[in-house]
PDB file of C-alpha atoms in Angstrom:
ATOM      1  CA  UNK A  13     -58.067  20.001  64.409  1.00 52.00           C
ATOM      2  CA  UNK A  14     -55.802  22.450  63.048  1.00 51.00           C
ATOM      3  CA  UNK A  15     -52.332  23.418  64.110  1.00 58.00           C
ATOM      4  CA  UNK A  16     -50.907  26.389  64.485  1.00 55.00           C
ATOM      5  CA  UNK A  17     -47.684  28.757  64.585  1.00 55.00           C
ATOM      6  CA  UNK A  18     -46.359  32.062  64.037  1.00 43.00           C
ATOM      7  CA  UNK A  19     -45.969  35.283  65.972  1.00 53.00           C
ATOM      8  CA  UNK A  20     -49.044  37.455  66.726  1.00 50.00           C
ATOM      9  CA  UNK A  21     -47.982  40.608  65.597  1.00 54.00           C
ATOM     10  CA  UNK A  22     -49.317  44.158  64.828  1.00 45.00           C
ATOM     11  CA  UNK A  23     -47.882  47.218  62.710  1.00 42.00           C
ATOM     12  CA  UNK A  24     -46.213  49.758  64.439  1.00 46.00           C
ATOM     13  CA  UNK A  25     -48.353  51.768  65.754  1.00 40.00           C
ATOM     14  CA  UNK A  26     -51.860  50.399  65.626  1.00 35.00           C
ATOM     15  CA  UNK A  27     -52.701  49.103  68.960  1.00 34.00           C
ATOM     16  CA  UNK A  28     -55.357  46.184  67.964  1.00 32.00           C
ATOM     17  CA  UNK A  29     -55.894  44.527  65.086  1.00 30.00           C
ATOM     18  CA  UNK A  30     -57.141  41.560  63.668  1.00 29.00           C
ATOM     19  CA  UNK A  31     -55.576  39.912  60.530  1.00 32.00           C
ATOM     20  CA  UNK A  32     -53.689  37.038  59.191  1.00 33.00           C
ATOM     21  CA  UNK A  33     -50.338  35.476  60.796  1.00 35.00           C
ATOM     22  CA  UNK A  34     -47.658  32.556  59.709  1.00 38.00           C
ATOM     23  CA  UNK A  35     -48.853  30.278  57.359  1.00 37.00           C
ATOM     24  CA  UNK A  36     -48.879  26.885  58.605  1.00 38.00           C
ATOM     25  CA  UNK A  37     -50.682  24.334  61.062  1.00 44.00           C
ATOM     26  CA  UNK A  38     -49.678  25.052  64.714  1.00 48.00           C
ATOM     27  CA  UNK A  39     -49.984  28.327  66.720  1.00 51.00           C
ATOM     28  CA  UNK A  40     -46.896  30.285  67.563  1.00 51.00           C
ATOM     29  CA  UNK A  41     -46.742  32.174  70.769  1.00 49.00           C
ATOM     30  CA  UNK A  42     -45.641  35.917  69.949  1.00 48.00           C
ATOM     31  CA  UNK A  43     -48.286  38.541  70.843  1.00 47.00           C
ATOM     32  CA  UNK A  44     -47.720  42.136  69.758  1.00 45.00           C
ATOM     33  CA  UNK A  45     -48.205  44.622  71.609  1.00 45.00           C
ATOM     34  CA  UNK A  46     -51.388  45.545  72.677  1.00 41.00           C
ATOM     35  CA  UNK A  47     -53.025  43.637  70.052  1.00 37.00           C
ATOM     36  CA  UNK A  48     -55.981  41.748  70.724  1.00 33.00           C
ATOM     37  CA  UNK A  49     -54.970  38.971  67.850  1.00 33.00           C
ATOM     38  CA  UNK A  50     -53.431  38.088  64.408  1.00 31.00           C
ATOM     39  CA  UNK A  51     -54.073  35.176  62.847  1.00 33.00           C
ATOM     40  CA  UNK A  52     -52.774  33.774  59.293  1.00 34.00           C
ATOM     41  CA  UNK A  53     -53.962  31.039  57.110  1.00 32.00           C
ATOM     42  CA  UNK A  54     -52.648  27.219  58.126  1.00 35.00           C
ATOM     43  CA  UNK A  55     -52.606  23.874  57.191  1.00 34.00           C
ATOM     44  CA  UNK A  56     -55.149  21.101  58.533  1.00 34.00           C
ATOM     45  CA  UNK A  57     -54.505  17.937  59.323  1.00 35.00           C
ATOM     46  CA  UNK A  58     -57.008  15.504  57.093  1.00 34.00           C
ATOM     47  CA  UNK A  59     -57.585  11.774  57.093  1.00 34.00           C
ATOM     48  CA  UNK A  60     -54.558  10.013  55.069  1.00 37.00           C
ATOM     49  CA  UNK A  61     -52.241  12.821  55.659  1.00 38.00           C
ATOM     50  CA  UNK A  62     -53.525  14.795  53.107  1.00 35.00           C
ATOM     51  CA  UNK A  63     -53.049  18.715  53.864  1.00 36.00           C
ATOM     52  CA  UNK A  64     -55.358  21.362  52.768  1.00 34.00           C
ATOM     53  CA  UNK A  65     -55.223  25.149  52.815  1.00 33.00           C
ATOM     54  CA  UNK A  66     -57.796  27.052  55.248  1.00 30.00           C
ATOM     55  CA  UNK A  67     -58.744  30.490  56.222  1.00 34.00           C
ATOM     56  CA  UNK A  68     -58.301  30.628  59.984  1.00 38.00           C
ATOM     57  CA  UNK A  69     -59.930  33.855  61.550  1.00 30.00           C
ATOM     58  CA  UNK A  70     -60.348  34.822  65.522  1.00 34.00           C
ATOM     59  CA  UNK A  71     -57.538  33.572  68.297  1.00 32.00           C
ATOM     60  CA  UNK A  72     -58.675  31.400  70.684  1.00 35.00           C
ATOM     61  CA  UNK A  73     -56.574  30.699  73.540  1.00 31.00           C
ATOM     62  CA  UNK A  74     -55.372  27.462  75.388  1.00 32.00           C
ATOM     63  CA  UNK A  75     -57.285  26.521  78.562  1.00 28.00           C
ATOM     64  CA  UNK A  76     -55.004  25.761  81.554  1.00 31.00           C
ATOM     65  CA  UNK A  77     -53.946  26.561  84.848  1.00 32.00           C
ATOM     66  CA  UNK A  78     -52.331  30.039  84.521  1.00 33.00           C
ATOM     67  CA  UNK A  79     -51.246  31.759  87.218  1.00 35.00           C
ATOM     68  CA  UNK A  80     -49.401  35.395  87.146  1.00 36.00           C
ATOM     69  CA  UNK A  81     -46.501  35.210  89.698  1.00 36.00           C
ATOM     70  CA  UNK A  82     -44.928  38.823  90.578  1.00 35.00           C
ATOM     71  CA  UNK A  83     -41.591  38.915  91.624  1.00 35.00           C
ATOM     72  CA  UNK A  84     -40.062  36.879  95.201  1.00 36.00           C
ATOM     73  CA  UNK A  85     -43.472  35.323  95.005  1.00 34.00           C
ATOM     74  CA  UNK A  86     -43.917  31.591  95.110  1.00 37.00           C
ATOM     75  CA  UNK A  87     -45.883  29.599  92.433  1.00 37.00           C
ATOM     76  CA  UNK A  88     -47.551  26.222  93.821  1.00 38.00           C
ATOM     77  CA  UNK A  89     -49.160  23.390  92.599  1.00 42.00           C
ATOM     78  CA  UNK A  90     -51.438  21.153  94.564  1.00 40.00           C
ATOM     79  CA  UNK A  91     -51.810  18.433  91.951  1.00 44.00           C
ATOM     80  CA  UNK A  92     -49.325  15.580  92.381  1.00 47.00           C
ATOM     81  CA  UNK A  93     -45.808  14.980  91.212  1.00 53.00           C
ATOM     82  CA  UNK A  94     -43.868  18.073  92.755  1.00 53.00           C
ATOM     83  CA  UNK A  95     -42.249  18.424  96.019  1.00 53.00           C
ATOM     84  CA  UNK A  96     -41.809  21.725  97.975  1.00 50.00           C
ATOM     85  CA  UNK A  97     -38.315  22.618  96.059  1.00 51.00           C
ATOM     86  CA  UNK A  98     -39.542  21.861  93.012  1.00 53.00           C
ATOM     87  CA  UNK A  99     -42.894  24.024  93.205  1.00 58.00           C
ATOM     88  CA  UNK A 100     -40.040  27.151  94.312  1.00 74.00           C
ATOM     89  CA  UNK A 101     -39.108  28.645  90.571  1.00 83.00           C
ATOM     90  CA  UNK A 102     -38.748  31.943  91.780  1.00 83.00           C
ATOM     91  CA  UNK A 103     -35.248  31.880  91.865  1.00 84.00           C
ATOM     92  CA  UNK A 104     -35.706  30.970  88.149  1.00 88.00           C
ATOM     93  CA  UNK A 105     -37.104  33.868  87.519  1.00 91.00           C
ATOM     94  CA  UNK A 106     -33.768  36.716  86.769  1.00 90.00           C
ATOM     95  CA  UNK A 107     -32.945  34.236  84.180  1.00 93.00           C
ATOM     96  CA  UNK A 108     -36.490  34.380  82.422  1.00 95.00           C
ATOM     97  CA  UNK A 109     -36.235  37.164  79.532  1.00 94.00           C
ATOM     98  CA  UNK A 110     -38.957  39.106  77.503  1.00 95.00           C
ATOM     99  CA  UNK A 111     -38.322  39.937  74.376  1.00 95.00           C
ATOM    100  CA  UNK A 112     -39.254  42.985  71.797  1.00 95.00           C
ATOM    101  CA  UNK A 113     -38.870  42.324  68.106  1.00 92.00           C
ATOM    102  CA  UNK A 114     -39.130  45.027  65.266  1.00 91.00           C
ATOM    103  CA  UNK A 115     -39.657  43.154  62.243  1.00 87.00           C
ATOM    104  CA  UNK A 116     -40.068  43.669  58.520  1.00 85.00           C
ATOM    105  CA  UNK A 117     -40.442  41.204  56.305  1.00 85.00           C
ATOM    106  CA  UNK A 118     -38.922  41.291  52.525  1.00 85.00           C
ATOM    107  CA  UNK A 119     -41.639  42.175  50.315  1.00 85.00           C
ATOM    108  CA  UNK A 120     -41.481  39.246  47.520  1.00 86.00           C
ATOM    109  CA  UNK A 121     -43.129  41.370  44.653  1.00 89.00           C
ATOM    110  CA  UNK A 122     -41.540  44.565  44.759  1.00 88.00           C
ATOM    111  CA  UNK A 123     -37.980  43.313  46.342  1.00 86.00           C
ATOM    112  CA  UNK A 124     -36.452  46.758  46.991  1.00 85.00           C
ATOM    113  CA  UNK A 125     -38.574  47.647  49.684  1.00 85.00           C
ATOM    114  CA  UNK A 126     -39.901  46.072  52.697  1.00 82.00           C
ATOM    115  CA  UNK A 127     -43.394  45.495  54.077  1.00 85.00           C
ATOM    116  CA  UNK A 128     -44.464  47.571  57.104  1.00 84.00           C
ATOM    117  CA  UNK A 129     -42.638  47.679  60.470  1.00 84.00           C
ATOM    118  CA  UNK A 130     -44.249  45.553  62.878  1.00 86.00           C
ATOM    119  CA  UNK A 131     -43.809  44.987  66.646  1.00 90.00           C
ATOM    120  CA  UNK A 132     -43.988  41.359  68.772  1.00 91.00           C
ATOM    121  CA  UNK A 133     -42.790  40.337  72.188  1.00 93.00           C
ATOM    122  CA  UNK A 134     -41.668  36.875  73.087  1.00 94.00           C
ATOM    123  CA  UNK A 135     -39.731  35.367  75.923  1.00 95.00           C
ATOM    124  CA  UNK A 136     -36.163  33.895  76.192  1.00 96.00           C
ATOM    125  CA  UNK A 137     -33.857  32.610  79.250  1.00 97.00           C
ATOM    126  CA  UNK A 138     -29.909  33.054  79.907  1.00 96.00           C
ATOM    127  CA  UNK A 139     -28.001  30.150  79.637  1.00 95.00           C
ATOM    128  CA  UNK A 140     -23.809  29.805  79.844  1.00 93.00           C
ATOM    129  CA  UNK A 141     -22.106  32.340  78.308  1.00 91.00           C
ATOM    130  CA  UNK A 142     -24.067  35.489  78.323  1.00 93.00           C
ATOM    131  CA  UNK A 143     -26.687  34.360  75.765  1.00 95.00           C
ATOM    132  CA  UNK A 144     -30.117  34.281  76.088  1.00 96.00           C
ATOM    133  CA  UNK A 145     -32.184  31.404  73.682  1.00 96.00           C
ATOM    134  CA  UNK A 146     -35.688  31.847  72.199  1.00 96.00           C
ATOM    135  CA  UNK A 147     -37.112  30.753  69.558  1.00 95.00           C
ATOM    136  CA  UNK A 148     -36.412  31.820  65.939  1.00 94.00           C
ATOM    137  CA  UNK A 149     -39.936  33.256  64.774  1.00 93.00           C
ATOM    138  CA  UNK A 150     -40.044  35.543  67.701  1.00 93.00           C
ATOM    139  CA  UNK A 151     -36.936  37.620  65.528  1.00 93.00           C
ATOM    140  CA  UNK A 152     -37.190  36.327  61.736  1.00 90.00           C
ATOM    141  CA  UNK A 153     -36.903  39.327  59.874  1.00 88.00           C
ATOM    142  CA  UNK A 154     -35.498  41.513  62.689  1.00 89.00           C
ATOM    143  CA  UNK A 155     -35.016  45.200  62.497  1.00 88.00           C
ATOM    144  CA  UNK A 156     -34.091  45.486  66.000  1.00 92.00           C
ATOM    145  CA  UNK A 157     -34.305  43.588  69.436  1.00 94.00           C
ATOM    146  CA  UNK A 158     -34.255  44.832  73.299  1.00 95.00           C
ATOM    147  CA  UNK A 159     -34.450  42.558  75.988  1.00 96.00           C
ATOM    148  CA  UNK A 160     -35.265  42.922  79.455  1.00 94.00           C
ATOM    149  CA  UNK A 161     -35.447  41.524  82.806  1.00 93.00           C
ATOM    150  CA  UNK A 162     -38.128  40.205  85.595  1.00 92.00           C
ATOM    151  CA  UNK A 163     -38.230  43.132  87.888  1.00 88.00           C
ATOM    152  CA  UNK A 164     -35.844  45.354  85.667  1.00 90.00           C
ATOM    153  CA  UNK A 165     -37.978  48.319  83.878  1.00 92.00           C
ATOM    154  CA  UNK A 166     -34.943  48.651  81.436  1.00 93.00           C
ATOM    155  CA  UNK A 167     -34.959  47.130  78.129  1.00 95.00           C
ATOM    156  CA  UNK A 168     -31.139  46.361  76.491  1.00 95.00           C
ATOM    157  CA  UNK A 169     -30.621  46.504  72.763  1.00 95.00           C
ATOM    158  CA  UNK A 170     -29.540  43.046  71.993  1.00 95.00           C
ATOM    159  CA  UNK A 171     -28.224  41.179  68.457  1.00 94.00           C
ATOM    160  CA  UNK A 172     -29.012  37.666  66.369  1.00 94.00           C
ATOM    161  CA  UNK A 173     -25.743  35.373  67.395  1.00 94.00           C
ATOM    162  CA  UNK A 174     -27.517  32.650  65.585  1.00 94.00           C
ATOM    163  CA  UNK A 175     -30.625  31.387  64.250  1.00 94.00           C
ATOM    164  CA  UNK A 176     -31.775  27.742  62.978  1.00 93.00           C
ATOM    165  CA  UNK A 177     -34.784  28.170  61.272  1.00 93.00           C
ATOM    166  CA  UNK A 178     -35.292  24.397  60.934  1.00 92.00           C
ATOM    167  CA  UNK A 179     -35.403  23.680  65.078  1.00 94.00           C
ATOM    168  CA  UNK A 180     -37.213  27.243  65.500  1.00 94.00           C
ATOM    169  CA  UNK A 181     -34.400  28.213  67.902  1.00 95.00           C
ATOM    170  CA  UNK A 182     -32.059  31.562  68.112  1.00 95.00           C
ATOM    171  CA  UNK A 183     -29.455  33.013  69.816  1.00 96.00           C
ATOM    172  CA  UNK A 184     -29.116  36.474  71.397  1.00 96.00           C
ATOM    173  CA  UNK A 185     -27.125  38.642  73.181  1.00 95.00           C
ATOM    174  CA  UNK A 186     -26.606  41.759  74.372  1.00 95.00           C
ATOM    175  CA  UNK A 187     -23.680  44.158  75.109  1.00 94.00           C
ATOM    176  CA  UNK A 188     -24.736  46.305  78.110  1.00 93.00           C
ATOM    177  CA  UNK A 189     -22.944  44.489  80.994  1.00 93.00           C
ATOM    178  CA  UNK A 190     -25.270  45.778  83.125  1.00 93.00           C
ATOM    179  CA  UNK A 191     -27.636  43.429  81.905  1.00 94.00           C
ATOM    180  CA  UNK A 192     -25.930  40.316  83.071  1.00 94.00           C
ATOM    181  CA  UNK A 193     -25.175  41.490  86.659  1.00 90.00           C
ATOM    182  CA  UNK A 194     -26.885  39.228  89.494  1.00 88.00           C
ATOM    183  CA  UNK A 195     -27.967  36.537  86.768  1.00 91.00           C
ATOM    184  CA  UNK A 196     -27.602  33.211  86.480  1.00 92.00           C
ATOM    185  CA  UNK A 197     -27.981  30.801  83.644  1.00 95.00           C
ATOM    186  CA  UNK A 198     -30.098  28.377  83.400  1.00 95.00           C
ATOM    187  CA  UNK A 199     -29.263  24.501  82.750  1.00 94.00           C
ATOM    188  CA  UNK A 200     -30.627  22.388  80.612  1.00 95.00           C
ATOM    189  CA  UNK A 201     -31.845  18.517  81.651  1.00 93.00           C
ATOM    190  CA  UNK A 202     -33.046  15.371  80.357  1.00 93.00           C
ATOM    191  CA  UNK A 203     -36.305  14.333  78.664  1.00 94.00           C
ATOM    192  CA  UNK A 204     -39.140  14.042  81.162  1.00 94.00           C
ATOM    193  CA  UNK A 205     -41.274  10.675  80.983  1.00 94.00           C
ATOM    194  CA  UNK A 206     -44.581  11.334  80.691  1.00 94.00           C
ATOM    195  CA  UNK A 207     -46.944  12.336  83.471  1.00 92.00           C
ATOM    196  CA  UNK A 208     -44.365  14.394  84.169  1.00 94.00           C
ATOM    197  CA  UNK A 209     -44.817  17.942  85.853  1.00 95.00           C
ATOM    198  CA  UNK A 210     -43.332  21.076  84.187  1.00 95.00           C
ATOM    199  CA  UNK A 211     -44.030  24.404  84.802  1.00 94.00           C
ATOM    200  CA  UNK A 212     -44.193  27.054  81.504  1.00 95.00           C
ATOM    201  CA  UNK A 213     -42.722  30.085  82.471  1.00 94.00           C
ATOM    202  CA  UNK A 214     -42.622  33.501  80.651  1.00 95.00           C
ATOM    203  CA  UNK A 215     -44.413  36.442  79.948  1.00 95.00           C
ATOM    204  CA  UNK A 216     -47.621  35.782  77.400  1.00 93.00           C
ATOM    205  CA  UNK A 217     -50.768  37.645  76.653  1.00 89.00           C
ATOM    206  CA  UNK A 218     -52.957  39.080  79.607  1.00 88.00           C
ATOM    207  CA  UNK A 219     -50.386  41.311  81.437  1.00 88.00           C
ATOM    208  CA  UNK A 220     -46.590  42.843  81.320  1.00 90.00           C
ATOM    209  CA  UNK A 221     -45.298  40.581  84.013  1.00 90.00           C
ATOM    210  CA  UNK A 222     -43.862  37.084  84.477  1.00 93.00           C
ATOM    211  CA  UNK A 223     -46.393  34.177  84.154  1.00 92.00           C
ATOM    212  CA  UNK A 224     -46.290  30.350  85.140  1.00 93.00           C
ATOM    213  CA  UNK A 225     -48.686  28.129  83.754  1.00 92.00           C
ATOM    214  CA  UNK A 226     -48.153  24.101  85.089  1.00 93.00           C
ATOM    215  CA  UNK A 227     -49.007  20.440  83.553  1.00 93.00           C
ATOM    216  CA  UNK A 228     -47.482  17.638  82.602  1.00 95.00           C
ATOM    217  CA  UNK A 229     -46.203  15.530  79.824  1.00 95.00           C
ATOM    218  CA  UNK A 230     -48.558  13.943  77.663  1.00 94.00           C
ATOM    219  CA  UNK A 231     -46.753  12.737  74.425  1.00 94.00           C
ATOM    220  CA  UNK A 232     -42.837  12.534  73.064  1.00 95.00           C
ATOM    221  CA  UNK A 233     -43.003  11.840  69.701  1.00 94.00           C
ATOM    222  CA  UNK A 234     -41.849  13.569  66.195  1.00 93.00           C
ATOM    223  CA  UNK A 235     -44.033  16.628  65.124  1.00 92.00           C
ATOM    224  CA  UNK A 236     -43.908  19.440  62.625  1.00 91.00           C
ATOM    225  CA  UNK A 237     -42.251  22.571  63.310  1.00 93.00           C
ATOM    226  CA  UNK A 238     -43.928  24.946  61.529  1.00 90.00           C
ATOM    227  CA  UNK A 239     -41.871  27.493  61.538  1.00 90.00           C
ATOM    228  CA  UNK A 240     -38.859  25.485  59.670  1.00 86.00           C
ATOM    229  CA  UNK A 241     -41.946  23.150  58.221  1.00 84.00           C
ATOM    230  CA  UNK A 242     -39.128  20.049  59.918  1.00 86.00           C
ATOM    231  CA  UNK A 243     -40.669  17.160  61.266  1.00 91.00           C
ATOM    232  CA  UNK A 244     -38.363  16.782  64.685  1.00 93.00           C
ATOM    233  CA  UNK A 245     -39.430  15.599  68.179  1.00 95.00           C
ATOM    234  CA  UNK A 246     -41.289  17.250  70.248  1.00 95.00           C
ATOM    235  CA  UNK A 247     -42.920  16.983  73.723  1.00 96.00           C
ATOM    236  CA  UNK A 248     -46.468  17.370  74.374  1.00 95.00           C
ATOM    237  CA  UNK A 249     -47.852  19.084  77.556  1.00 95.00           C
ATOM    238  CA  UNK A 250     -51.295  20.262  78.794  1.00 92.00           C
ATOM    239  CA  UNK A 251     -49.519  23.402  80.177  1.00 91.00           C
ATOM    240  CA  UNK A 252     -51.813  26.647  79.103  1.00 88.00           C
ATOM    241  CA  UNK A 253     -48.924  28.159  76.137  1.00 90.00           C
ATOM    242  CA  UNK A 254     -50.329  30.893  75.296  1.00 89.00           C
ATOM    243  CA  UNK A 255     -49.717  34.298  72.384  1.00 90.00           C
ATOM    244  CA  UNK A 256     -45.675  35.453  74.563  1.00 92.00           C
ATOM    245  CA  UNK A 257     -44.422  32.171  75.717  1.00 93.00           C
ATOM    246  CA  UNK A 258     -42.662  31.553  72.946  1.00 93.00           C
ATOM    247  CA  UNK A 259     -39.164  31.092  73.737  1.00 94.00           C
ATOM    248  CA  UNK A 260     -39.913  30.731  77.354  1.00 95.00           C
ATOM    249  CA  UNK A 261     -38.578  27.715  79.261  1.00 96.00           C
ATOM    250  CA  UNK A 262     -40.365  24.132  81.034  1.00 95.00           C
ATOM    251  CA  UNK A 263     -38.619  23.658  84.038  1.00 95.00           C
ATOM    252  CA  UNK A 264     -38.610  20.515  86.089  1.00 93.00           C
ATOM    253  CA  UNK A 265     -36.711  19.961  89.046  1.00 88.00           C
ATOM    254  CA  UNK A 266     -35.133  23.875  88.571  1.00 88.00           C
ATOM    255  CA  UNK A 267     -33.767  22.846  84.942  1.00 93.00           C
ATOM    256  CA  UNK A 268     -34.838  23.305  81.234  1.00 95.00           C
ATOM    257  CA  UNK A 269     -36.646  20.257  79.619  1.00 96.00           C
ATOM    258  CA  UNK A 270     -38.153  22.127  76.752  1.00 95.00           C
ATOM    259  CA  UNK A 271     -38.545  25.799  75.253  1.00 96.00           C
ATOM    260  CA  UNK A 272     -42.209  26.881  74.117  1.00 95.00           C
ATOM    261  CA  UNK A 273     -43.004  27.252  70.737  1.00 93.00           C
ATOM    262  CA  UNK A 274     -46.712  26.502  69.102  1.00 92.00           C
ATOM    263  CA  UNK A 275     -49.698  24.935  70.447  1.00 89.00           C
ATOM    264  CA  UNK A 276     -52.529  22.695  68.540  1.00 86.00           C
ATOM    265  CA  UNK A 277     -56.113  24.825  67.808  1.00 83.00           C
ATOM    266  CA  UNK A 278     -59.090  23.817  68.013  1.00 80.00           C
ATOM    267  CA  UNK A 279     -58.213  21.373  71.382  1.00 80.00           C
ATOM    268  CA  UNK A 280     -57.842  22.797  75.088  1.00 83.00           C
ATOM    269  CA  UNK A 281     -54.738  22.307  77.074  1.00 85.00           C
ATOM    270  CA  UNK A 282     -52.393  21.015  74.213  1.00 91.00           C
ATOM    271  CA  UNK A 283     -48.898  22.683  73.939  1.00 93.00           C
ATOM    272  CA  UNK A 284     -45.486  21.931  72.425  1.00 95.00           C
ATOM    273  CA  UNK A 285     -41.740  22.260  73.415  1.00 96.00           C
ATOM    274  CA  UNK A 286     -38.801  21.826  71.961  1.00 96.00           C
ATOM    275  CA  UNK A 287     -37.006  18.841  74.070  1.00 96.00           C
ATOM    276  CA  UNK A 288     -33.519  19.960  75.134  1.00 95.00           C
ATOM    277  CA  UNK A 289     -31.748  16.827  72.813  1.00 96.00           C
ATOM    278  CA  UNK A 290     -32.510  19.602  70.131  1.00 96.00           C
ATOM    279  CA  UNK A 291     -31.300  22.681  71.710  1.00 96.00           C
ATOM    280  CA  UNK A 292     -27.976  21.227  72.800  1.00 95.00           C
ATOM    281  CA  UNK A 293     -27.607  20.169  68.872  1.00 95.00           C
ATOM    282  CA  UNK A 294     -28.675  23.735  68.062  1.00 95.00           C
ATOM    283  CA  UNK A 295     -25.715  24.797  70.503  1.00 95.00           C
ATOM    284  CA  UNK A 296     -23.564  22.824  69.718  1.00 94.00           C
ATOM    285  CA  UNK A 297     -23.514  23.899  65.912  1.00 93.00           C
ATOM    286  CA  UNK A 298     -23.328  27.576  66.765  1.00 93.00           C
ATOM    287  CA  UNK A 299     -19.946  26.074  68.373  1.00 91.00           C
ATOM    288  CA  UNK A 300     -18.788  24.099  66.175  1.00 90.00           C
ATOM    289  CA  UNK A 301     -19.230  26.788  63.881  1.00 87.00           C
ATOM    290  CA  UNK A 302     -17.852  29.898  66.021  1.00 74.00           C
ATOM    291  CA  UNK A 303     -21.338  31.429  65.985  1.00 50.00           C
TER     292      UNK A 303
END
């Protein structure tokens, strides 16, 4: 089964289109907007660990519980594992962030110009400090970012503190302090055992508002990062991660075990996240190094 990553994007100004996205094995979680799918050529896994080059064509999407939450309302789960306060993320939700990209990407053979604009939307969440994280090929190749809020209409031109390539994380941040009034950050926690429930939360394909899609954990072990093509650990779910999560938190117990970031093709209900050992590394370097 192949893996795959990058962000689903579009040019500016063509509102479907189908073509080819990041090369590499997983799928990353950045639709554009209003396009129906991108794909790119990837990498598939072969007996011996041998890796071969293949033309992927068509998106199709995890199968999962997904359900679309509007604002104040509360998301449930019947299955087992969560309790009443746990099931209650809606107070998460003025920390969960959408994001708008405008990329353009260097263009390798003639190096003065660039390719075509293109537009893609992720998703993010606060934490400490007035920063928001999400992952970092949601804005590689940034030509400008806005932000906004659940329930907030307004988007906020933000700016790149810090990317790591290699753990597929960023930093933003924006200047409007109107942006940061009435939230809260977000805390990071531990590394769930498995069976555990999280809940996915941010805004992917299929509508314009917030979305929570629930599972639990059903692997911890080292896996490629496509984006940074690093082999670092991961956490497997069977929470529906669909094109827009990327970037978007899994919450347990109202804290951050994991940020969304590619998904396995070919197999239903089988996700990634990046396990918060990495993102506190990630944070701590952009403090270490005044970032």
């Amino acid at each position: 089964k192949a893996l795959r990553a990058g962000c689903l994007r579009t040019a500016r100004g063509v509102s479907s289109s189908l073509g080819t996205a990041n090369s590499s094995q997983h799928r990353c979680i950045s639709p554009p907007q209003g396009a129906v799918a991108v794909r790119r050529s990837g990498l598939s896994r072969r007996a011996g660990g041998t890796r071969t080059s293949i033309a992927e064509s068509g998106l199709r999407p995890s199968v999962g519980v997904h359900v679309g939450v509007e604002q104040g309302v509360r998301s449930t789960w019947s299955g087992g594992g969560w309790n009443d306060d746990q099931t209650d993320l809606s107070q998460s939700f003025g920390s969960i962030i959408k994001v708008y990209t405008v990329a353009a990407s260097p263009n390798w053979f003639m190096p003065w110009q660039t390719k075509q604009q293109r537009e893609s939307t992720g998703s993010g969440f606060i934490v400490a400090g007035n920063r928001i994280i999400t992952n970092a090929h949601c804005v590689a190749d940034q030509a400008h970012v806005m932000v906004r809020k659940h329930g907030d209409p307004t988007k906020y031109s933000a700016r790149v503190v810090a990317v790591g390539h290699e753990c597929d994380l960023a930093l933003l941040t924006t200047d409007s302090p109107e942006f940061w009034e009435g939230t809260e950050p977000l805390t990071l926690g531990g590394i769930p055992n498995l069976q555990d429930p999280v809940a996915v939360v941010g805004y992917p394909t299929g509508g314009d508002n917030i979305s929570v899609s629930v599972g639990v954990v059903s692997r911890v072990e080292p896996q490629q990062y496509v984006h940074g093509a690093a082999s670092l650990l991961a956490i497997q779910i069977d929470a529906a991660i669909n094109p827009g999560n990327s970037g978007g938190p899994a919450l347990m117990n109202q804290e951050v075990v994991g940020v969304a970031f590619q998904s396995l093709e070919g197999a239903e209900n089988i996700g990634f996240i990046i396990p918060t050992p990495i993102i506190q590394h990630f944070l701590d370097d952009v403090e270490r190094n005044a970032g």
